[in-house]
Short mmCIF file of C-alpha atoms in Angstrom, two decimals:
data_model
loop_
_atom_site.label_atom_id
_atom_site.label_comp_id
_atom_site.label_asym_id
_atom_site.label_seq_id
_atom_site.Cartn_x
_atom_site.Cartn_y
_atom_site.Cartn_z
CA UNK A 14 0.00 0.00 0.00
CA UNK A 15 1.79 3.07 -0.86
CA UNK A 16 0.16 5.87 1.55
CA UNK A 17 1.49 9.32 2.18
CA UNK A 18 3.34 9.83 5.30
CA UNK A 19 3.41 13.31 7.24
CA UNK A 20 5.72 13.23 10.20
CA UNK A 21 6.06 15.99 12.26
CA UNK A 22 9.01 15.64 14.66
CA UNK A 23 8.80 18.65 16.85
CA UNK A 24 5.14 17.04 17.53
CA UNK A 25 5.92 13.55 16.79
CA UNK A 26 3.00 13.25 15.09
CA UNK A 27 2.25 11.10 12.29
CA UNK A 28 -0.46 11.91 9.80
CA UNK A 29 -1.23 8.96 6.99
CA UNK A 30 -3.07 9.31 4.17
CA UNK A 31 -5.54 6.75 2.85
CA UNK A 32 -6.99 6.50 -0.42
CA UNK A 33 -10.83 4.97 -0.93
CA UNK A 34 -10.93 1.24 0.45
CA UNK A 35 -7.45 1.34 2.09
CA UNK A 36 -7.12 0.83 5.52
CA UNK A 37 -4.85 1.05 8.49
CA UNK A 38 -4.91 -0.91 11.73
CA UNK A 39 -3.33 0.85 15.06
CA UNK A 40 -2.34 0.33 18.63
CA UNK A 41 -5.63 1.49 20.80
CA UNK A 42 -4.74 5.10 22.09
CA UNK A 43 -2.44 5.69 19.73
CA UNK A 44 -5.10 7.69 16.96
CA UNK A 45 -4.99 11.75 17.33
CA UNK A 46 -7.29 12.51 15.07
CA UNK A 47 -9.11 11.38 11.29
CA UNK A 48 -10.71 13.20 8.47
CA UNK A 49 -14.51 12.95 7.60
CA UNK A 50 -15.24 9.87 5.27
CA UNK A 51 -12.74 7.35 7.57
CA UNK A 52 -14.49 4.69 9.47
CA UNK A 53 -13.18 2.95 12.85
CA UNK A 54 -13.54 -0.58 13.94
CA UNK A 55 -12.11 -1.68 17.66
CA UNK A 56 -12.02 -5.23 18.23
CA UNK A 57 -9.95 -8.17 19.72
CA UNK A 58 -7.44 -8.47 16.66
CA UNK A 59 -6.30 -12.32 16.31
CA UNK A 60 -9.10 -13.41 18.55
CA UNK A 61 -9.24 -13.94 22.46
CA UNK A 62 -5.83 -16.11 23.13
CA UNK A 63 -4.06 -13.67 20.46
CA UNK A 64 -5.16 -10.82 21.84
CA UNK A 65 -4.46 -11.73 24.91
CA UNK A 66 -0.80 -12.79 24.79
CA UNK A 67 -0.06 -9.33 23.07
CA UNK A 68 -1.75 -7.04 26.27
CA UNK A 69 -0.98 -9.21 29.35
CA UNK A 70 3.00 -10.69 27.97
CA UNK A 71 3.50 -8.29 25.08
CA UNK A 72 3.01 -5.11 26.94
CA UNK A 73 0.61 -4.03 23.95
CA UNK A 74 -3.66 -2.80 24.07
CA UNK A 75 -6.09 -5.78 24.61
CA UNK A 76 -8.01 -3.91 21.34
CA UNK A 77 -6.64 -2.16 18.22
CA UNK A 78 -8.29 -0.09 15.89
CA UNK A 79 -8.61 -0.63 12.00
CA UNK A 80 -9.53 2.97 10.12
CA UNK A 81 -11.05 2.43 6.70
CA UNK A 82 -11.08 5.20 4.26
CA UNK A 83 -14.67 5.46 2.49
CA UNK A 84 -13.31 8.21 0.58
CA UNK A 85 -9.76 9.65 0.31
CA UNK A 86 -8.94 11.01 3.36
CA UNK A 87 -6.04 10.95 6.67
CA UNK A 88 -5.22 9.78 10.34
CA UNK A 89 -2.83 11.22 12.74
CA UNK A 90 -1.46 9.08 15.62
CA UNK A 91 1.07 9.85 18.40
CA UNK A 92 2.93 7.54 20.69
CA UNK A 93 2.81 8.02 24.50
CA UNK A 94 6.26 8.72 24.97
CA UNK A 95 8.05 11.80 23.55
CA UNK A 96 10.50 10.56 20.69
CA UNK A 97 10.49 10.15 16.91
CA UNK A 98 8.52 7.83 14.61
CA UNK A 99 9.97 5.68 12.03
CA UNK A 100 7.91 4.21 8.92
CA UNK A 101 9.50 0.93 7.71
CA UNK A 102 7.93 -1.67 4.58
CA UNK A 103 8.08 -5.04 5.00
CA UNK A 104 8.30 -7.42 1.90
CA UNK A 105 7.58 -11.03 2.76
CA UNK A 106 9.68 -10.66 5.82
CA UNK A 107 9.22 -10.25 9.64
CA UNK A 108 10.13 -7.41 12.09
CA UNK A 109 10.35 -8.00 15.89
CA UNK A 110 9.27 -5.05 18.00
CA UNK A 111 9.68 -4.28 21.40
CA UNK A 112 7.06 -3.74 24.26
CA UNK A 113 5.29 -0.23 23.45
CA UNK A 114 7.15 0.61 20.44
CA UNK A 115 3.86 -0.55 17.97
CA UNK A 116 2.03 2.18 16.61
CA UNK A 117 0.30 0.84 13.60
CA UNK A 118 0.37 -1.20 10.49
CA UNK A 119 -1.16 -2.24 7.42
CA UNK A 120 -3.72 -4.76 8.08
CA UNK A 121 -2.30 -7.17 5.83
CA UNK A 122 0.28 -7.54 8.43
CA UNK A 123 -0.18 -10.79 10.30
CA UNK A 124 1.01 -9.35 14.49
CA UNK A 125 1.52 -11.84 16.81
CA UNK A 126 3.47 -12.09 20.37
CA UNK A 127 6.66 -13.97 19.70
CA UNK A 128 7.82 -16.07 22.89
CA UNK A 129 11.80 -15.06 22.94
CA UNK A 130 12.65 -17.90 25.78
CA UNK A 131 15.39 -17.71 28.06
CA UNK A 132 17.17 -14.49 25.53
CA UNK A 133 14.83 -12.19 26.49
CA UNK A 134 14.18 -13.33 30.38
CA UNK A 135 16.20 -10.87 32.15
CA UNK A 136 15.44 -8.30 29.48
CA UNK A 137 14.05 -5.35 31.28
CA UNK A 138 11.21 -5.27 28.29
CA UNK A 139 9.90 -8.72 29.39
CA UNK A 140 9.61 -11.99 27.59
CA UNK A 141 8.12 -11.28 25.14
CA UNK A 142 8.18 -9.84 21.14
CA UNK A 143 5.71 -8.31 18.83
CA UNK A 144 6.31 -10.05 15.67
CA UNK A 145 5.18 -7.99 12.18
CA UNK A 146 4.84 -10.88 9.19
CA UNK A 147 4.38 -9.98 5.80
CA UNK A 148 4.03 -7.38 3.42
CA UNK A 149 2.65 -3.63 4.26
CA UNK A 150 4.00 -0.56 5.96
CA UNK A 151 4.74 -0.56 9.72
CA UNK A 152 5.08 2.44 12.30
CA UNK A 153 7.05 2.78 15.43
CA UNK A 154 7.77 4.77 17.94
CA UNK A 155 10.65 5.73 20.57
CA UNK A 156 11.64 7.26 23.91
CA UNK A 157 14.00 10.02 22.57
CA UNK A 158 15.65 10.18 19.74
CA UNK A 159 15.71 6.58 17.40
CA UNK A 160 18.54 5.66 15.34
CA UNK A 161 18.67 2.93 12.41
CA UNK A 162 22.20 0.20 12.38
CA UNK A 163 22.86 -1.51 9.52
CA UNK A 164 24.77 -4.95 9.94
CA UNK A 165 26.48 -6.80 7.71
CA UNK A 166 27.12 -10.18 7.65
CA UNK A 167 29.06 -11.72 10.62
CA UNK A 168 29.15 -8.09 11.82
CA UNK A 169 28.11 -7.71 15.78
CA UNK A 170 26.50 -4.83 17.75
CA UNK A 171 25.52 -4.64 21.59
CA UNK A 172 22.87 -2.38 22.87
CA UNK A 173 21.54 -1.56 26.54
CA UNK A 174 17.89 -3.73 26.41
CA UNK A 175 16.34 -0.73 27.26
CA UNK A 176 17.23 0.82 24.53
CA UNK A 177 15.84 -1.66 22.00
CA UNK A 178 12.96 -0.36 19.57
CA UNK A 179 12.90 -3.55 17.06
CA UNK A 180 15.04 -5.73 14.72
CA UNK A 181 15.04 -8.00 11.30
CA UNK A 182 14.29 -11.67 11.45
CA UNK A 183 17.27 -11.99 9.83
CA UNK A 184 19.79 -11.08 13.12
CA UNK A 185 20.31 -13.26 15.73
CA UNK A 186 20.93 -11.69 19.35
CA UNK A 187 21.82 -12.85 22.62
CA UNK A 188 21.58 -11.17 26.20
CA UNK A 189 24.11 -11.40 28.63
CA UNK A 190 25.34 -9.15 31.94
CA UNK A 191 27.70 -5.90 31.26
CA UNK A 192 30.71 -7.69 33.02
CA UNK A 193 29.41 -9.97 35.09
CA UNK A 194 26.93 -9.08 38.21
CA UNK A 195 29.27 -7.01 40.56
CA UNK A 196 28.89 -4.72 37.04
CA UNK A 197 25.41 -5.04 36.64
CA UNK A 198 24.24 -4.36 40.33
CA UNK A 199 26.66 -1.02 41.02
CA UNK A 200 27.75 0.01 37.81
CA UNK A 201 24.09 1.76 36.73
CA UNK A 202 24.77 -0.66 33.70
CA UNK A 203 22.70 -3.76 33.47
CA UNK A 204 21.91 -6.44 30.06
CA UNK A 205 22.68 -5.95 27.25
CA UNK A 206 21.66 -7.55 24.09
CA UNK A 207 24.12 -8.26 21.34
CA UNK A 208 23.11 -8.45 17.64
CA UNK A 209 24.95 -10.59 14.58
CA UNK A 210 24.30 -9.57 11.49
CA UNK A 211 23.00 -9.61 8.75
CA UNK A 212 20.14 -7.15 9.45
CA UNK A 213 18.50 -3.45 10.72
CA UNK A 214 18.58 -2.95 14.31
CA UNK A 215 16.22 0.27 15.48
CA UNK A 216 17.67 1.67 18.57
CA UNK A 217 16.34 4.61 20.90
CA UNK A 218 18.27 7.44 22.59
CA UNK A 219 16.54 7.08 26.19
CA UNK A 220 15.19 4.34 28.17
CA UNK A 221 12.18 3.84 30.46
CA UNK A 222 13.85 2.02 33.19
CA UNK A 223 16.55 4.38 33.28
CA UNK A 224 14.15 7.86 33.70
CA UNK A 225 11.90 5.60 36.20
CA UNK A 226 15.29 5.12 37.99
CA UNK A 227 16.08 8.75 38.08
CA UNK A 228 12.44 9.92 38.88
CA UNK A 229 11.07 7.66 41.88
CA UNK A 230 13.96 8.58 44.42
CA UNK A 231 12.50 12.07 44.07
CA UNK A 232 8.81 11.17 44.12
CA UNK A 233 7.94 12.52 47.44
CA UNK A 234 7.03 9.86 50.00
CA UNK A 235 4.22 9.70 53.40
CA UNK A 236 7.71 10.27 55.25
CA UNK A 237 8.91 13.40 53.22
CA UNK A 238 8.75 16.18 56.10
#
């Protein structure tokens, strides 16, 4: 589907553009606004299991919403998070995204919950993957600012797992301690996930865990005088 994309980063707002009898489905919240002549649908995508594994394990909405265009016209969605967007096709190939990076997709997309094992246990995302199959346009979303790593072949990369937005089928990872756990317990550095290509690895500038860290010591507290 080839729809025009308006991205706004001082806003980070996305605006697509849908011609008559193309639709879009997104991540429940995530819509801003819609022209006159679009039409939304909310319901369990993938039925009750499927929808399921991607709210309770995948960190994703129980519902999504699918916007079909009865006549040429746009919707403009916004992640929850302040950071950029990024649009990326898929051709007969499968994206893994992390918990609360989905925005929305083309409903020809098949989105599932991906089970990642023992890999992504200690992960400070959780166990589990959103997994984009097929062939359509995809959206995502970051904390902060998100830049795109190309890998070639053999070639490795290691990122913080907090700072993981999504990655190609194609690159196998693995997760492991920053130097062992005397490291990971007092060095403010924890797991760390690295990639082999070949393959795309989407990485973002900030991380949840790390502004939760910073923010509840100051929450005040029934103590605080």
């Amino acid at each position: 589907m080839d729809h025009t994309i308006d991205y706004r980063p001082s806003f980070a707002l996305l605006t697509v553009s849908l011609d008559e009898g193309e639709s879009l489905r997104s991540e429940a919240g995530a819509m801003v606004s819609y022209s006159d002549g679009i039409d939304i649908e909310t319901n369990a995508k993938g039925g009750l299991f499927g929808s399921l594994k991607r709210s309770v394990l995948g960190g994703e909405s129980f519902f999504q919403n699918t916007f079909s265009a009865r006549q040429a016209g746009e919707v403009s969605f916004a992640p929850p998070l302040p950071g950029d967007i990024v649009h990326h096709g898929l051709e007969d190939e499968t994206l893994y995204v992390q918990s609360g990076s989905y925005i929305a997709s083309d409903p020809a997309l098949d989105l599932d919950t991906s089970f990642g094992g023992a890999k992504t246990f200690f992960g400070s995302e959780g166990l589990f993957l959103l997994k984009l199959t097929g062939t359509g346009d995809s959206f995502l979303s970051s904390y902060g600012a998100i830049h795109e790593v190309e890998l070639g072949e053999g070639e490795r990369y290691t990122v913080d797992t907090g700072h993981i937005v999504a990655f190609d089928e194609t690159t196998s990872f693995s997760v492991e301690r920053v130097g062992g756990l005397k490291s990971t317990l007092f060095s403010g550095e924890g797991l760390v996930c690295t990639f082999t290509g070949p393959g795309t690895v989407w990485i973002q500038s900030r991380s949840m865990d790390s502004f939760l860290s910073w923010l509840i010591p100051k929450l005040p507290t029934n103590n605080s005088a």
